[in-house]
Amino acid sequence: MRVLMIGGTALVGPHVIRELTKEGFAKVWTLTRSGKAYYCERALAGDRDDEALANAIKEARPDLIIDMIPFTVLNAEKLVAACETTGIHPRIVAVSSIDVYSAFGRLNRTEEAPYQPVPISEDMALRKRYGPEGPSYDKIGIERVYQEGFDDLVILRLPAIYGWPDTTRVEFYLDEMLGGAKEITMSEDWAAFRFSRCLHKNAAFAISLAARRRKGGATIYNVAEPTAYTELAWAKKIGALCGWNGEIRLSSWATDVEKPRQQFEVDTHAVRRDLGFFEKYDPDEGLADTIAFHAYSRLGKQYEKYY
């Protein structure tokens, strides 16, 4: 199978390529602005919003396109147009986000919406307004364009992704722990807040499973770990993995404005049932690697275990 991946040089993409190229399942071409190669058959350099995209499709003649980085409606429209222009109509796997749901708008106070029961399934209400980034980040519009433009489509809504070398999901607590804090204060409401997460390598595995799907039609799946940890449990997990011996003290919120208005846990039964998704890579091991990478970085040392 021939695959053209748009993007794929960031946190998840290289792992997708490795999953797809194992045992010779697929030959992967990439289109990125840098043209940097990661385990792929060929790396093309170019902007996805100009003629480089159609040229890449002509050259790769893909059976499948994986769109890793659609941010705007224009990004989506350009891909639909490029497929029409070239007369090549591959299957599409598009990476979206669980932030499309109305629950996310309620959580971030970008729109008024009733409380959404959790876990959130794929057929639940979507946001009616842009998020904090405005039209420069419009996953809802992208999903709409792709559903209208492609007959053979899988959309994967990903949660908060963690995994080294990206430490943004752990450093808020980890920096205090590594800095010698004996106590971390957390509000009771925040401690009880749940948010879906996924290790980067398992997100990549889900994308590779979608690439193998032969069903046809358009399908949307949530991808996340089966347990959405509370913030307290997440912080305690980080502490346990870094050997922190301190204590997390719970307190009350100063104002109601800061309280989370919505739990944000998604249902992943569909992707597990239809695509056979499971946690192929140990989340605790991946989290431990992320923590170790950050700890070594603070010391100015290089951490190498596996990629």
Coordinates of C-alpha atoms in Angstrom, one line a residue:
M1 CA 0.0 0.0 0.0
R2 CA 1.2 3.5 -0.8
V3 CA 0.6 6.2 1.8
L4 CA 1.0 9.9 1.6
M5 CA 1.2 11.6 5.1
I6 CA 0.7 15.3 5.3
G7 CA 2.8 16.4 8.3
G8 CA 4.1 13.8 10.5
T9 CA 7.4 15.2 11.8
A10 CA 6.0 16.0 15.3
L11 CA 5.1 14.0 18.3
V12 CA 2.9 11.2 16.8
G13 CA 3.7 11.1 13.1
P14 CA 7.1 9.3 13.2
H15 CA 5.5 6.5 15.3
V16 CA 2.6 6.2 12.8
I17 CA 5.2 5.7 10.0
R18 CA 7.0 3.1 12.0
E19 CA 3.7 1.2 12.6
L20 CA 2.8 1.3 8.9
T21 CA 6.2 0.3 7.6
K22 CA 6.6 -2.7 9.9
E23 CA 6.7 -6.0 8.0
G24 CA 6.5 -4.0 4.7
F25 CA 2.8 -3.2 5.1
A26 CA 3.1 0.2 3.5
K27 CA 5.4 2.6 1.8
V28 CA 5.0 6.0 3.3
W29 CA 5.7 9.3 1.6
T30 CA 5.5 12.5 3.6
L31 CA 4.8 16.1 2.7
T32 CA 6.1 18.7 5.1
R33 CA 7.5 22.2 4.9
S34 CA 10.9 21.0 6.1
G35 CA 11.0 17.9 3.9
K36 CA 12.7 16.1 6.8
A37 CA 12.6 12.3 6.6
Y38 CA 11.4 10.1 9.4
Y39 CA 11.5 6.4 8.5
C40 CA 9.7 7.0 5.3
E41 CA 10.1 6.0 1.6
R42 CA 10.4 9.6 0.5
A43 CA 10.1 13.0 2.1
L44 CA 8.7 15.8 0.0
A45 CA 9.1 19.5 1.0
G46 CA 6.3 21.9 0.3
D47 CA 3.3 23.9 1.7
R48 CA 0.1 21.9 1.9
D49 CA -1.9 25.0 0.9
D50 CA -0.3 25.5 -2.6
E51 CA 0.4 23.4 -5.7
A52 CA 2.9 21.3 -3.7
L53 CA 0.0 19.2 -2.4
A54 CA -1.4 18.3 -5.8
N55 CA 2.2 17.6 -7.0
A56 CA 2.8 15.3 -4.0
I57 CA -0.4 13.4 -4.7
K58 CA 0.5 13.0 -8.4
E59 CA 4.0 11.8 -7.5
A60 CA 3.1 9.4 -4.7
R61 CA -0.2 8.2 -6.2
P62 CA -1.3 7.1 -2.8
D63 CA -3.9 4.5 -1.9
L64 CA -4.3 6.4 1.4
I65 CA -3.7 9.9 2.6
I66 CA -3.2 10.5 6.3
D67 CA -3.7 14.2 7.3
M68 CA -1.9 14.7 10.5
I69 CA -2.1 18.5 10.8
P70 CA -5.3 20.0 9.4
F71 CA -5.8 23.3 11.4
T72 CA -8.2 25.3 9.2
V73 CA -11.0 24.9 6.8
L74 CA -8.7 26.1 4.1
N75 CA -6.3 23.2 4.8
A76 CA -9.2 20.7 4.3
E77 CA -10.6 22.4 1.2
K78 CA -7.1 22.4 -0.4
L79 CA -6.9 18.6 0.1
V80 CA -10.3 18.0 -1.4
A81 CA -9.5 20.2 -4.3
A82 CA -6.1 18.6 -4.9
C83 CA -7.7 15.1 -5.1
E84 CA -10.2 16.4 -7.5
T85 CA -7.6 18.1 -9.7
T86 CA -5.4 15.1 -9.9
G87 CA -8.3 12.6 -10.4
I88 CA -6.8 10.5 -7.6
H89 CA -9.3 9.6 -4.9
P90 CA -7.6 7.7 -2.0
R91 CA -8.9 6.7 1.3
I92 CA -8.5 9.4 3.9
V93 CA -7.5 9.2 7.6
A94 CA -7.8 12.6 9.3
V95 CA -6.6 13.5 12.7
S96 CA -9.0 15.7 14.7
S97 CA -9.5 16.4 18.4
I98 CA -11.9 15.7 21.2
D99 CA -12.1 19.5 21.6
V100 CA -14.8 19.6 19.0
Y101 CA -17.4 18.6 21.6
S102 CA -19.8 21.0 23.3
A103 CA -18.3 19.8 26.6
F104 CA -15.0 21.5 25.7
G105 CA -16.7 24.8 25.0
R106 CA -18.5 24.6 28.3
L107 CA -15.3 23.7 30.1
N108 CA -13.4 26.7 28.6
R109 CA -16.4 29.1 28.9
T110 CA -16.3 29.9 25.2
E111 CA -20.0 29.2 24.9
E112 CA -23.0 28.5 27.0
A113 CA -24.1 24.9 27.0
P114 CA -25.8 22.5 29.4
Y115 CA -23.6 20.0 31.3
Q116 CA -22.7 17.1 29.0
P117 CA -22.8 13.7 30.6
V118 CA -19.6 11.7 30.5
P119 CA -18.1 9.6 28.9
I120 CA -18.7 11.6 25.7
S121 CA -19.5 9.4 22.7
E122 CA -19.0 10.3 19.0
D123 CA -22.6 11.3 18.4
M124 CA -22.8 13.9 21.2
A125 CA -23.2 17.6 20.7
L126 CA -20.4 19.6 19.1
R127 CA -19.4 23.2 19.9
K128 CA -21.3 25.9 18.1
R129 CA -18.5 28.5 18.3
Y130 CA -14.8 28.7 17.6
G131 CA -12.5 27.8 20.5
P132 CA -10.0 30.3 22.1
E133 CA -7.8 30.2 18.9
G134 CA -10.6 31.4 16.6
P135 CA -10.8 30.4 12.9
S136 CA -7.0 29.6 12.8
Y137 CA -7.9 26.3 14.5
D138 CA -11.2 24.9 13.4
K139 CA -11.4 21.1 13.7
I140 CA -15.2 21.2 13.4
G141 CA -15.1 22.9 10.1
I142 CA -12.4 20.5 8.9
E143 CA -14.5 17.5 9.8
R144 CA -17.4 19.0 7.9
V145 CA -15.4 19.6 4.7
Y146 CA -13.9 16.1 4.8
Q147 CA -17.2 14.4 5.4
E148 CA -18.7 16.3 2.4
G149 CA -15.7 15.8 0.2
F150 CA -14.6 12.2 0.7
D151 CA -16.5 8.9 0.5
D152 CA -13.9 6.7 2.3
L153 CA -12.9 8.6 5.4
V154 CA -11.9 7.9 9.0
I155 CA -11.7 10.8 11.5
L156 CA -9.9 10.2 14.7
R157 CA -10.6 12.5 17.6
L158 CA -7.5 12.5 19.8
P159 CA -7.3 13.7 23.4
A160 CA -4.4 15.3 25.3
I161 CA -1.3 13.5 24.0
Y162 CA 1.8 12.9 26.1
G163 CA 5.1 11.2 25.5
W164 CA 8.7 12.2 25.3
P165 CA 10.2 14.4 24.0
D166 CA 7.1 16.6 24.7
T167 CA 6.9 17.2 28.4
T168 CA 4.1 19.8 28.5
R169 CA 1.6 17.4 30.0
V170 CA 3.8 16.6 33.0
E171 CA 6.0 19.6 33.7
F172 CA 3.5 21.7 35.7
Y173 CA 3.7 19.2 38.6
L174 CA 7.0 17.7 37.7
D175 CA 9.0 20.9 38.0
E176 CA 7.8 21.5 41.5
M177 CA 8.5 17.9 42.5
L178 CA 12.0 17.9 40.9
G179 CA 12.6 21.3 42.5
G180 CA 12.3 19.9 46.0
A181 CA 8.8 20.9 46.9
K182 CA 7.6 19.1 50.0
E183 CA 4.0 20.0 49.4
I184 CA 1.8 20.8 46.4
T185 CA -1.6 22.5 46.9
M186 CA -4.5 21.6 44.7
S187 CA -8.1 22.7 44.9
E188 CA -10.7 20.0 45.7
D189 CA -12.6 20.8 42.5
W190 CA -9.5 20.6 40.3
A191 CA -8.4 17.4 42.1
A192 CA -11.7 15.7 41.0
F193 CA -11.5 17.0 37.4
R194 CA -11.1 14.2 34.7
F195 CA -9.6 14.7 31.3
S196 CA -8.9 12.1 28.6
R197 CA -5.3 11.4 27.7
C198 CA -3.3 9.0 25.4
L199 CA 0.4 8.1 25.1
H200 CA 1.7 9.3 21.7
K201 CA 2.7 5.8 20.6
N202 CA -0.7 4.4 21.3
A203 CA -2.3 7.3 19.4
A204 CA 0.0 6.4 16.5
F205 CA -1.2 2.7 16.7
A206 CA -4.8 3.9 16.5
I207 CA -4.0 5.8 13.3
S208 CA -2.2 2.8 11.8
L209 CA -5.3 0.7 12.6
A210 CA -7.5 3.2 10.8
A211 CA -5.1 3.0 7.8
R212 CA -5.7 -0.7 7.6
R213 CA -9.5 -0.4 7.7
R214 CA -11.2 -1.4 4.5
K215 CA -14.8 -0.8 5.4
G216 CA -15.5 2.3 3.3
G217 CA -17.9 5.2 4.1
A218 CA -17.2 7.8 6.7
T219 CA -16.6 7.0 10.4
I220 CA -15.5 9.0 13.4
Y221 CA -13.8 7.5 16.5
N222 CA -12.7 8.9 19.8
V223 CA -9.2 7.7 20.8
A224 CA -8.1 7.8 24.4
E225 CA -7.0 5.6 27.3
P226 CA -9.9 3.7 29.0
T227 CA -9.3 5.6 32.3
A228 CA -9.5 9.3 32.4
Y229 CA -7.5 10.0 35.5
T230 CA -8.5 12.8 37.9
E231 CA -6.0 15.6 38.1
L232 CA -5.2 14.4 41.6
A233 CA -4.5 10.8 40.4
W234 CA -2.4 12.2 37.4
A235 CA -0.3 14.3 39.8
K236 CA 0.2 11.3 42.1
K237 CA 1.2 9.1 39.2
I238 CA 3.8 11.6 38.2
G239 CA 5.0 11.8 41.7
A240 CA 5.3 8.0 42.1
L241 CA 7.2 7.6 38.9
C242 CA 9.7 10.4 39.7
G243 CA 10.2 9.2 43.3
W244 CA 8.7 12.2 44.9
N245 CA 8.0 11.8 48.6
G246 CA 6.0 15.0 49.1
E247 CA 2.3 15.5 49.8
I248 CA -0.6 16.9 47.8
R249 CA -2.7 19.1 50.0
L250 CA -6.3 19.8 48.9
S251 CA -7.8 23.3 49.4
S252 CA -11.0 25.2 48.5
W253 CA -11.3 27.4 45.4
A254 CA -11.0 31.2 45.9
T255 CA -13.8 31.9 43.5
D256 CA -16.4 30.0 41.6
V257 CA -15.1 31.3 38.3
E258 CA -12.1 29.0 38.5
K259 CA -14.0 25.8 39.1
P260 CA -14.2 23.3 36.2
R261 CA -17.7 23.4 34.7
Q262 CA -17.4 20.1 33.0
Q263 CA -15.7 16.7 33.2
F264 CA -14.1 15.8 29.9
E265 CA -13.8 12.1 29.5
V266 CA -14.5 10.4 26.2
D267 CA -16.0 7.0 25.3
T268 CA -13.6 4.8 23.3
H269 CA -15.7 1.6 22.9
A270 CA -16.3 2.2 19.2
V271 CA -12.6 2.4 18.2
R272 CA -11.8 -0.7 20.3
R273 CA -14.7 -2.7 18.9
D274 CA -14.4 -1.7 15.2
L275 CA -10.6 -1.2 14.8
G276 CA -9.3 -3.5 17.5
F277 CA -7.6 -0.7 19.3
F278 CA -5.9 -1.4 22.6
E279 CA -3.0 0.1 24.6
K280 CA -0.2 -1.7 22.6
Y281 CA 2.4 0.3 24.5
D282 CA 2.5 0.6 28.3
P283 CA 1.2 4.1 29.3
D284 CA 3.1 3.9 32.6
E285 CA 6.4 3.2 30.8
G286 CA 5.7 6.0 28.3
L287 CA 5.0 8.4 31.2
A288 CA 8.1 7.3 33.1
D289 CA 10.2 8.0 29.9
T290 CA 8.6 11.4 29.6
I291 CA 9.4 12.2 33.2
A292 CA 13.0 10.9 32.9
F293 CA 13.5 12.9 29.7
H294 CA 12.4 16.1 31.5
A295 CA 14.6 15.4 34.5
Y296 CA 17.6 14.8 32.4
S297 CA 16.9 18.0 30.4
R298 CA 16.8 20.0 33.6
L299 CA 20.3 18.7 34.4
G300 CA 21.5 19.4 30.9
K301 CA 22.0 15.8 30.1
Q302 CA 20.8 13.7 27.2
Y303 CA 18.2 10.9 27.8
E304 CA 18.1 8.1 25.4
K305 CA 16.0 4.9 25.9
Y306 CA 13.9 4.3 22.8
Y307 CA 12.0 6.4 20.3

